[in-house]
Amino acid sequence: SDPNLIHLNFHINDDFDSNDFESIKIDGSTRVLKSKENNVAIVEFTLKIGEEDRNSPFYIEAVMKADFKWDEKLDAKIVENMLSINAPSLIVGYMRPIIANITNMSQYPIFNLPFLNMQGNEADIVEI
């Protein structure tokens, strides 16, 4: 399904000191609720940009989720890779314009989310 935004938190750090600024931290995490009976899963990706302290100009936490399904003939390892790497990569593509739009409306320049390497992404996969 098309990803849905389910949580968004954005705030400017009033105590931000540009002298302490080095870079913006970007963290992502994936949670997968995989059906034991059907070839379907809900994939939820949480993206955190910046920190809630004076070293970062702003903090964003966004969560999107989407439903995924696959052919039953696929190997279990391929399915796991698709759910932990490919699915969150697709969701991030939907997050990019949201992040750009929010930051563009702030006192800071637009923040374009860079491409993220999901190869090392360790998804929390829970069978339900």
PDB file of N, CA, C and O in Angstrom, residues 17 62-63 107 110 112:
ATOM      1  N   ASP A  17      23.517  26.501  19.113  1.00  0.00           N
ATOM      2  CA  ASP A  17      24.711  27.329  18.991  1.00  0.00           C
ATOM      3  C   ASP A  17      25.451  26.874  17.739  1.00  0.00           C
ATOM      4  O   ASP A  17      26.012  25.778  17.710  1.00  0.00           O
ATOM      5  N   ALA A  62       9.928  11.242  12.439  1.00  0.00           N
ATOM      6  CA  ALA A  62       8.821  10.903  11.551  1.00  0.00           C
ATOM      7  C   ALA A  62       8.698   9.390  11.473  1.00  0.00           C
ATOM      8  O   ALA A  62       9.699   8.674  11.433  1.00  0.00           O
ATOM      9  N   VAL A  63       7.458   8.926  11.454  1.00  0.00           N
ATOM     10  CA  VAL A  63       7.195   7.496  11.349  1.00  0.00           C
ATOM     11  C   VAL A  63       6.184   7.287  10.225  1.00  0.00           C
ATOM     12  O   VAL A  63       5.126   7.929  10.199  1.00  0.00           O
ATOM     13  N   GLN A 107      13.046  28.540   9.905  1.00  0.00           N
ATOM     14  CA  GLN A 107      14.031  29.613   9.749  1.00  0.00           C
ATOM     15  C   GLN A 107      15.326  29.121   9.114  1.00  0.00           C
ATOM     16  O   GLN A 107      16.183  29.918   8.766  1.00  0.00           O
ATOM     17  N   ILE A 110      16.265  24.621   3.547  1.00  0.00           N
ATOM     18  CA  ILE A 110      15.647  23.322   3.278  1.00  0.00           C
ATOM     19  C   ILE A 110      16.652  22.195   3.532  1.00  0.00           C
ATOM     20  O   ILE A 110      17.830  22.317   3.216  1.00  0.00           O
ATOM     21  N   ASN A 112      17.434  18.517   2.550  1.00  0.00           N
ATOM     22  CA  ASN A 112      17.155  17.421   1.632  1.00  0.00           C
ATOM     23  C   ASN A 112      17.782  16.155   2.192  1.00  0.00           C
ATOM     24  O   ASN A 112      19.006  16.055   2.300  1.00  0.00           O
TER      25      ASN A 112
END
